[in-house]
Short mmCIF file of C-alpha atoms and ligand atoms in Angstrom, two decimals:
data_model
loop_
_atom_site.label_atom_id
_atom_site.label_comp_id
_atom_site.label_asym_id
_atom_site.label_seq_id
_atom_site.Cartn_x
_atom_site.Cartn_y
_atom_site.Cartn_z
CA MET A 178 15.97 4.34 18.02
CA LYS A 179 16.09 6.73 15.15
CA LYS A 180 17.12 9.97 16.76
CA ILE A 181 19.40 10.81 19.90
CA ALA A 182 20.45 14.40 21.33
CA ILE A 183 23.77 15.26 23.35
CA LEU A 184 24.41 17.77 26.01
CA THR A 185 27.50 18.80 28.24
CA SER A 186 26.55 20.01 31.92
CA GLY A 187 28.07 21.27 35.15
CA GLY A 188 31.94 22.21 35.32
CA ASP A 189 33.72 21.95 31.72
CA ALA A 190 36.42 19.61 31.19
CA PRO A 191 39.25 18.95 28.55
CA GLY A 192 38.05 16.10 26.19
CA MET A 193 34.56 16.88 26.26
CA ASN A 194 35.00 17.81 22.50
CA ALA A 195 36.51 14.50 21.91
CA ALA A 196 33.27 12.85 23.59
CA ILE A 197 30.95 14.92 21.62
CA ARG A 198 32.59 14.15 18.16
CA ALA A 199 32.58 10.39 19.06
CA VAL A 200 29.22 10.21 19.75
CA VAL A 201 28.05 12.31 16.95
CA ARG A 202 30.26 10.50 14.42
CA SER A 203 29.38 7.05 15.98
CA ALA A 204 25.60 7.48 16.11
CA LEU A 205 25.87 8.85 12.41
CA TYR A 206 27.98 5.89 11.39
CA ASN A 207 25.12 3.61 12.36
CA GLY A 208 22.21 5.38 11.06
CA LEU A 209 21.16 7.42 13.86
CA GLU A 210 20.13 11.39 13.65
CA VAL A 211 21.76 13.54 16.06
CA MET A 212 20.63 16.56 17.82
CA GLY A 213 23.08 19.13 20.13
CA VAL A 214 21.59 20.98 23.08
CA GLN A 215 23.15 24.00 24.07
CA ARG A 216 24.06 25.03 27.72
CA GLY A 217 23.12 21.61 29.25
CA TYR A 218 19.85 21.21 31.24
CA SER A 219 19.31 24.98 30.60
CA GLY A 220 19.44 24.85 26.84
CA LEU A 221 17.21 21.96 26.97
CA ILE A 222 14.02 23.80 29.08
CA ASN A 223 14.35 26.69 26.36
CA GLY A 224 14.59 24.37 23.30
CA GLU A 225 17.92 25.25 22.16
CA LEU A 226 18.11 21.96 20.29
CA PHE A 227 19.69 21.67 16.58
CA LYS A 228 20.70 19.17 13.94
CA MET A 229 24.28 17.83 14.18
CA ASP A 230 26.14 16.01 11.02
CA ARG A 231 29.59 15.31 10.71
CA ALA A 232 30.89 18.88 9.97
CA SER A 233 29.56 19.97 13.39
CA VAL A 234 32.37 17.99 14.96
CA SER A 235 35.20 18.74 12.66
CA ASP A 236 37.97 20.31 13.88
CA ILE A 237 37.13 20.20 17.52
CA ILE A 238 39.47 16.60 18.78
CA HIS A 239 42.09 18.78 20.07
CA ARG A 240 40.21 21.83 21.50
CA GLY A 241 39.46 22.46 25.52
CA GLY A 242 36.06 23.56 26.51
CA THR A 243 32.68 22.18 24.95
CA VAL A 244 31.18 23.43 21.53
CA LEU A 245 28.07 22.87 23.30
CA ARG A 246 28.69 25.13 25.93
CA THR A 247 27.45 24.05 29.69
CA ALA A 248 25.59 25.66 32.14
CA ARG A 249 24.38 24.93 35.99
CA CYS A 250 20.72 24.92 35.90
CA LEU A 251 19.27 24.65 39.48
CA GLU A 252 15.68 24.71 37.97
CA PHE A 253 16.24 20.81 36.81
CA LYS A 254 15.56 19.87 40.29
CA LYS A 255 12.20 20.41 40.00
CA GLU A 256 10.32 17.91 38.58
CA GLU A 257 7.59 20.21 36.84
CA VAL A 258 10.91 21.26 34.94
CA ARG A 259 12.38 18.13 34.01
CA LYS A 260 8.69 17.26 32.82
CA GLU A 261 8.62 20.28 30.26
CA ALA A 262 12.55 19.03 29.11
CA VAL A 263 10.73 15.41 28.56
CA LYS A 264 8.32 17.04 26.25
CA ILE A 265 10.81 19.18 24.52
CA LEU A 266 12.57 16.26 23.62
CA LYS A 267 9.28 14.16 22.49
CA ASP A 268 8.54 17.48 20.19
CA ASN A 269 11.70 17.31 18.75
CA GLY A 270 11.67 13.12 17.86
CA VAL A 271 14.35 12.51 20.11
CA ASP A 272 14.61 8.98 21.43
CA ALA A 273 17.48 9.04 24.02
CA LEU A 274 19.94 11.60 25.22
CA VAL A 275 23.49 11.23 26.06
CA VAL A 276 24.65 13.55 29.32
CA ILE A 277 28.50 14.66 29.36
CA GLY A 278 28.93 15.65 32.82
CA GLY A 279 29.86 15.07 36.41
CA ASP A 280 27.69 13.42 39.65
CA GLY A 281 25.22 16.31 39.73
CA SER A 282 24.84 15.93 35.62
CA PHE A 283 24.34 12.29 36.28
CA THR A 284 21.47 12.93 38.96
CA GLY A 285 19.69 15.04 36.36
CA ALA A 286 19.69 12.11 33.80
CA LYS A 287 18.92 9.50 36.29
CA LEU A 288 15.66 11.51 37.01
CA LEU A 289 14.92 12.13 33.16
CA SER A 290 15.19 8.40 32.80
CA LYS A 291 12.68 7.82 35.64
CA LEU A 292 10.25 10.04 33.47
CA GLY A 293 10.63 7.59 30.35
CA VAL A 294 13.71 9.12 28.56
CA LYS A 295 16.51 6.89 27.66
CA THR A 296 19.58 8.13 28.87
CA VAL A 297 23.40 7.48 29.09
CA GLY A 298 25.87 9.10 30.74
CA ILE A 299 29.53 9.93 30.11
CA PRO A 300 31.93 11.08 32.87
CA GLY A 301 33.79 14.48 31.76
CA THR A 302 34.85 16.48 34.86
CA ILE A 303 38.23 17.32 36.04
CA ASP A 304 37.53 16.17 39.42
CA ASN A 305 37.84 12.22 38.84
CA ASP A 306 35.03 12.29 41.65
CA LEU A 307 32.83 9.33 40.41
CA THR A 308 33.75 6.02 42.24
CA TYR A 309 32.33 3.56 39.63
CA THR A 310 35.13 4.41 36.57
CA ASP A 311 39.03 5.02 37.31
CA TYR A 312 39.05 8.05 35.68
CA THR A 313 36.94 10.98 34.54
CA ILE A 314 37.67 12.54 31.03
CA GLY A 315 39.41 15.68 32.02
CA PHE A 316 41.18 14.44 35.05
CA ASP A 317 44.82 13.59 33.04
CA THR A 318 44.51 17.32 30.99
CA ALA A 319 43.99 18.82 34.11
CA LEU A 320 46.52 17.15 36.01
CA ASN A 321 49.41 17.53 33.31
CA THR A 322 48.20 21.58 33.37
CA ALA A 323 48.97 21.44 37.26
CA ILE A 324 52.11 19.83 37.02
CA ASP A 325 53.33 22.16 34.47
CA SER A 326 52.26 25.19 36.80
CA ILE A 327 54.12 22.99 39.73
CA ASP A 328 57.33 22.76 38.34
CA LYS A 329 57.52 26.45 37.52
CA VAL A 330 56.70 27.09 41.30
CA ARG A 331 59.49 24.73 42.48
CA ASP A 332 62.12 26.72 40.13
CA THR A 333 61.30 29.54 42.04
CA SER A 334 60.69 28.40 45.38
CA THR A 335 64.21 26.49 45.09
CA SER A 336 65.78 29.79 44.25
CA HIS A 337 64.31 31.53 47.13
CA GLU A 338 64.71 28.67 49.24
CA ARG A 339 60.90 28.96 50.25
CA VAL A 340 57.91 27.01 51.18
CA SER A 341 55.09 26.94 48.16
CA VAL A 342 51.53 26.27 48.85
CA VAL A 343 49.78 25.30 45.80
CA GLU A 344 46.01 24.83 45.62
CA VAL A 345 44.18 22.90 43.05
CA MET A 346 40.84 22.45 42.28
CA GLY A 347 38.55 19.04 42.85
CA ARG A 348 35.60 20.34 44.75
CA ASP A 349 35.21 17.29 47.51
CA CYS A 350 37.80 15.05 45.85
CA GLY A 351 41.52 15.07 46.75
CA ASP A 352 42.37 13.08 43.40
CA LEU A 353 43.90 16.21 41.53
CA ALA A 354 45.82 17.17 44.62
CA LEU A 355 46.91 13.39 45.59
CA TYR A 356 48.07 13.06 41.65
CA ALA A 357 49.82 16.41 41.31
CA GLY A 358 51.71 16.11 44.42
CA LEU A 359 52.86 12.71 43.84
CA ALA A 360 53.94 13.43 40.43
CA GLY A 361 55.35 17.05 41.31
CA GLY A 362 57.44 15.63 44.28
CA ALA A 363 55.51 17.40 46.78
CA GLU A 364 56.62 17.45 50.52
CA TYR A 365 53.23 17.45 51.75
CA ILE A 366 49.82 16.50 50.42
CA ILE A 367 46.47 17.95 51.91
CA THR A 368 43.27 16.44 50.75
CA PRO A 369 39.28 16.47 52.07
CA GLU A 370 39.57 12.78 52.54
CA LYS A 371 42.74 12.41 54.75
CA GLY A 372 42.47 16.24 56.49
CA TYR A 373 45.83 17.07 58.10
CA CYS A 374 47.05 18.65 61.24
CA LYS A 375 48.78 21.96 60.96
CA GLU A 376 51.32 21.46 63.58
CA ASP A 377 52.29 18.37 62.14
CA LEU A 378 53.16 20.22 58.64
CA CYS A 379 55.04 22.83 60.21
CA ARG A 380 57.00 19.86 61.90
CA VAL A 381 57.50 18.16 58.41
CA ILE A 382 58.69 21.64 56.97
CA LEU A 383 61.10 22.12 59.86
CA GLU A 384 62.35 18.64 60.06
CA GLY A 385 63.06 18.84 56.01
CA LYS A 386 65.19 21.83 56.61
CA GLU A 387 67.28 20.29 59.31
CA LYS A 388 67.96 17.45 56.79
CA GLY A 389 69.24 20.06 54.04
CA LYS A 390 65.98 20.55 51.85
CA ILE A 391 65.82 23.57 50.05
CA HIS A 392 62.44 24.34 49.24
CA ASN A 393 59.08 22.66 50.33
CA LEU A 394 56.00 22.20 48.40
CA ILE A 395 52.57 21.88 49.93
CA LEU A 396 49.73 20.54 47.91
CA LEU A 397 46.59 21.54 48.81
CA ALA A 398 42.92 20.54 47.61
CA GLU A 399 40.25 23.52 47.43
CA GLY A 400 37.95 23.16 50.34
CA VAL A 401 40.47 22.08 53.11
CA GLY A 402 41.03 25.72 53.74
CA GLY A 403 42.44 28.60 51.52
CA ALA A 404 46.16 28.63 50.32
CA VAL A 405 46.50 32.11 51.36
CA GLU A 406 45.69 31.84 54.54
CA LEU A 407 47.79 28.46 54.87
CA ALA A 408 50.75 30.01 53.55
CA LYS A 409 50.49 32.85 56.36
CA HIS A 410 50.39 30.37 59.13
CA VAL A 411 53.28 28.24 57.97
CA GLU A 412 55.26 31.43 57.56
CA PHE A 413 54.56 32.61 61.06
CA GLN A 414 55.39 29.16 62.46
CA THR A 415 58.15 28.29 60.46
CA GLY A 416 59.84 31.35 60.25
CA ILE A 417 60.53 30.43 56.79
CA GLU A 418 58.90 32.60 53.78
CA THR A 419 56.14 31.06 52.06
CA ARG A 420 54.35 31.83 49.09
CA ALA A 421 50.44 30.63 48.04
CA THR A 422 49.63 29.85 44.28
CA VAL A 423 45.99 29.28 43.56
CA LEU A 424 45.60 27.31 40.31
CA GLY A 425 42.19 27.87 39.84
CA HIS A 426 40.18 27.99 36.42
CA VAL A 427 43.44 27.11 34.30
CA GLN A 428 43.36 23.49 35.51
CA ARG A 429 39.44 23.55 33.23
CA GLY A 430 40.89 24.67 30.05
CA GLY A 431 43.49 23.61 27.20
CA SER A 432 43.95 21.14 24.66
CA PRO A 433 43.02 17.89 25.98
CA SER A 434 45.69 15.39 26.51
CA ALA A 435 46.24 12.32 24.15
CA PHE A 436 45.04 10.06 27.31
CA ASP A 437 41.82 12.06 27.36
CA ARG A 438 41.21 12.41 23.53
CA VAL A 439 41.51 8.38 23.62
CA LEU A 440 39.46 8.08 26.27
CA ALA A 441 36.39 10.28 25.20
CA SER A 442 36.48 8.58 21.95
CA LYS A 443 36.09 5.19 23.53
CA MET A 444 33.71 6.16 25.76
CA GLY A 445 31.32 8.22 23.38
CA ALA A 446 31.45 5.34 20.89
CA LYS A 447 30.30 2.95 23.71
CA ALA A 448 27.31 5.02 24.74
CA VAL A 449 26.05 4.73 21.12
CA GLU A 450 26.55 1.19 21.36
CA VAL A 451 24.72 1.07 24.94
CA LEU A 452 21.79 2.87 23.22
CA LEU A 453 21.85 0.74 20.04
CA ALA A 454 21.60 -2.51 22.49
CA GLY A 455 18.32 -1.27 23.67
CA LYS A 456 19.81 -0.64 27.16
CA THR A 457 18.95 2.70 29.16
CA SER A 458 19.94 4.65 32.36
CA ARG A 459 23.33 3.48 32.16
CA VAL A 460 26.92 5.29 32.48
CA ILE A 461 30.15 4.79 30.74
CA GLY A 462 33.20 3.83 32.55
CA ILE A 463 37.18 2.61 32.38
CA LYS A 464 37.64 -0.05 35.13
CA GLN A 465 40.77 -2.02 34.92
CA ASN A 466 41.28 -0.72 31.54
CA LEU A 467 38.20 -1.83 29.81
CA ILE A 468 35.39 0.40 28.84
CA ILE A 469 32.11 -0.26 30.67
CA ASP A 470 28.58 0.36 31.34
CA GLN A 471 26.78 0.41 34.39
CA ASP A 472 23.31 1.39 36.07
CA ILE A 473 23.39 5.16 36.67
CA ASP A 474 21.49 4.29 40.29
CA GLU A 475 23.72 1.65 41.25
CA ALA A 476 26.94 3.65 39.72
CA LEU A 477 25.83 6.66 42.01
CA ALA A 478 24.89 4.94 45.03
CA LEU A 479 28.36 3.75 45.17
CA GLU A 480 30.44 5.25 48.27
CA ARG A 481 33.36 7.37 47.10
CA THR A 482 36.54 5.78 47.91
CA PHE A 483 40.03 7.15 48.35
CA ASP A 484 43.23 5.80 46.96
CA GLU A 485 45.32 5.04 50.58
CA GLU A 486 47.91 3.08 48.96
CA LEU A 487 48.86 5.79 46.68
CA PHE A 488 48.83 8.27 49.33
CA LYS A 489 51.03 5.77 51.52
CA ILE A 490 53.60 6.07 48.78
CA ALA A 491 53.46 9.65 47.94
CA GLU A 492 54.30 10.28 52.19
CA GLU A 493 56.98 7.70 52.28
CA ILE A 494 58.84 8.93 49.23
CA SER A 495 58.31 12.51 50.08
CA HIS A 496 60.55 12.59 53.33
P1 ADP B 621 28.50 18.05 37.59
O1 ADP B 621 27.66 17.36 36.72
O2 ADP B 621 30.02 18.67 36.67
O3 ADP B 621 28.81 17.40 38.87
P2 ADP B 621 26.63 20.03 38.84
O4 ADP B 621 26.81 19.53 39.98
O5 ADP B 621 26.95 21.60 38.93
O6 ADP B 621 27.89 19.44 37.82
O7 ADP B 621 25.56 19.58 38.31
C1 ADP B 621 25.51 20.11 36.80
C2 ADP B 621 23.81 20.25 36.62
O8 ADP B 621 23.18 19.05 36.84
C3 ADP B 621 23.39 21.06 37.90
O9 ADP B 621 23.44 22.59 37.26
C4 ADP B 621 21.75 20.88 37.13
O10 ADP B 621 21.17 21.31 36.13
C5 ADP B 621 21.93 19.29 37.26
N1 ADP B 621 21.44 18.74 38.63
C6 ADP B 621 22.08 18.61 39.52
N2 ADP B 621 22.31 17.86 40.65
C7 ADP B 621 20.61 17.57 40.19
C8 ADP B 621 19.61 17.00 41.29
N3 ADP B 621 19.26 16.60 42.19
N4 ADP B 621 18.18 16.98 40.32
C9 ADP B 621 18.29 17.18 39.29
N5 ADP B 621 19.40 17.74 38.13
C10 ADP B 621 20.44 18.08 38.97
O1 F6P B 622 33.53 19.94 39.30
C1 F6P B 622 34.54 20.92 38.59
C2 F6P B 622 35.34 22.43 39.11
O2 F6P B 622 36.28 22.61 38.40
C3 F6P B 622 35.30 22.06 40.76
O3 F6P B 622 36.89 21.37 40.79
C4 F6P B 622 35.37 23.24 41.35
O4 F6P B 622 35.14 23.26 42.86
C5 F6P B 622 34.18 23.83 40.69
O5 F6P B 622 34.08 23.25 39.57
C6 F6P B 622 34.36 25.23 40.18
O6 F6P B 622 33.37 25.67 39.42
P1 F6P B 622 32.99 27.02 38.91
O7 F6P B 622 33.40 26.83 37.54
O8 F6P B 622 31.48 27.06 38.91
O9 F6P B 622 33.82 28.03 39.76
#
């Protein structure tokens, strides 16, 4: 193994830069050459590769986004396009590819490895939707960004004695809503995994009012209906003024938390270690506080789980 390449793909996540830095610096430390690929798989098929050195990753550990840029590249689902990517990697003398992204990007990596490219995946997504790992890079930062906003919404909600519906990202995964709901002291958490009942929600709000609650915070995961529509429904059914806040892409940006920087650094170093050990088609994760690597097929085949226990705790302590 002489030369590796690295790309970021799918939705960006805070801490991707720290992971890029760790991969580049660990690879150089171990005598490998590194090429950066710009704009994910899209840049790969367009041959957007460039040589990286120590300085290429200077001053980025604290920056949000990804210096390699990212993209969603639908053509990569076609085998003939992936074959073109294999040729480009070969022409550039690249022996292995590190992919930082979510499950979609990992599927791309898995299919590339079936064409003979050595691959390793590092989980970078705010969604925390990969079952094989306890945490993905970016989740902690997005969660803290959400909490910062939720605390602010709570202030104004209390002043006006209103109900607030706050919508967070997460695509099909309720982790951001669950953790933000728990940490933000929400009265009601709505996730794709658990669903919800509109009558039950309005009952909880009215019961809360009777018990003397001044405001009510509802945490809604995107995809389980829209916050604006839900706020209108709640206001109509309860007679309490209700406002909707959609946090949106603020959750994807910003300086990564210390947790995400450390996680990204450990995972980046592990990815290089795995490649140097001659392994391929692996993904890096964290399980019970240990950095692990796992077969990519096995990892992607795992059924999605939901932290029922945490949801129960949140429910119990919210009333
Ligand atoms: P994430 O990696 O965050 O889950 P996406 O699901 O958007 O983000 O996937 C990112 C990219 O990974 C896609 O734009 C595409 O280039 C590649 N990808 C996703 N699914 C596949 C697939 N089934 N086959 C090949 N490539 C894929
Ligand atoms: O996968 C990360 C994520 O932020 C999801 O939570 C969200 O559904 C999606 O990406 C938004 O994608 P886009 O940036 O293309 O709007």
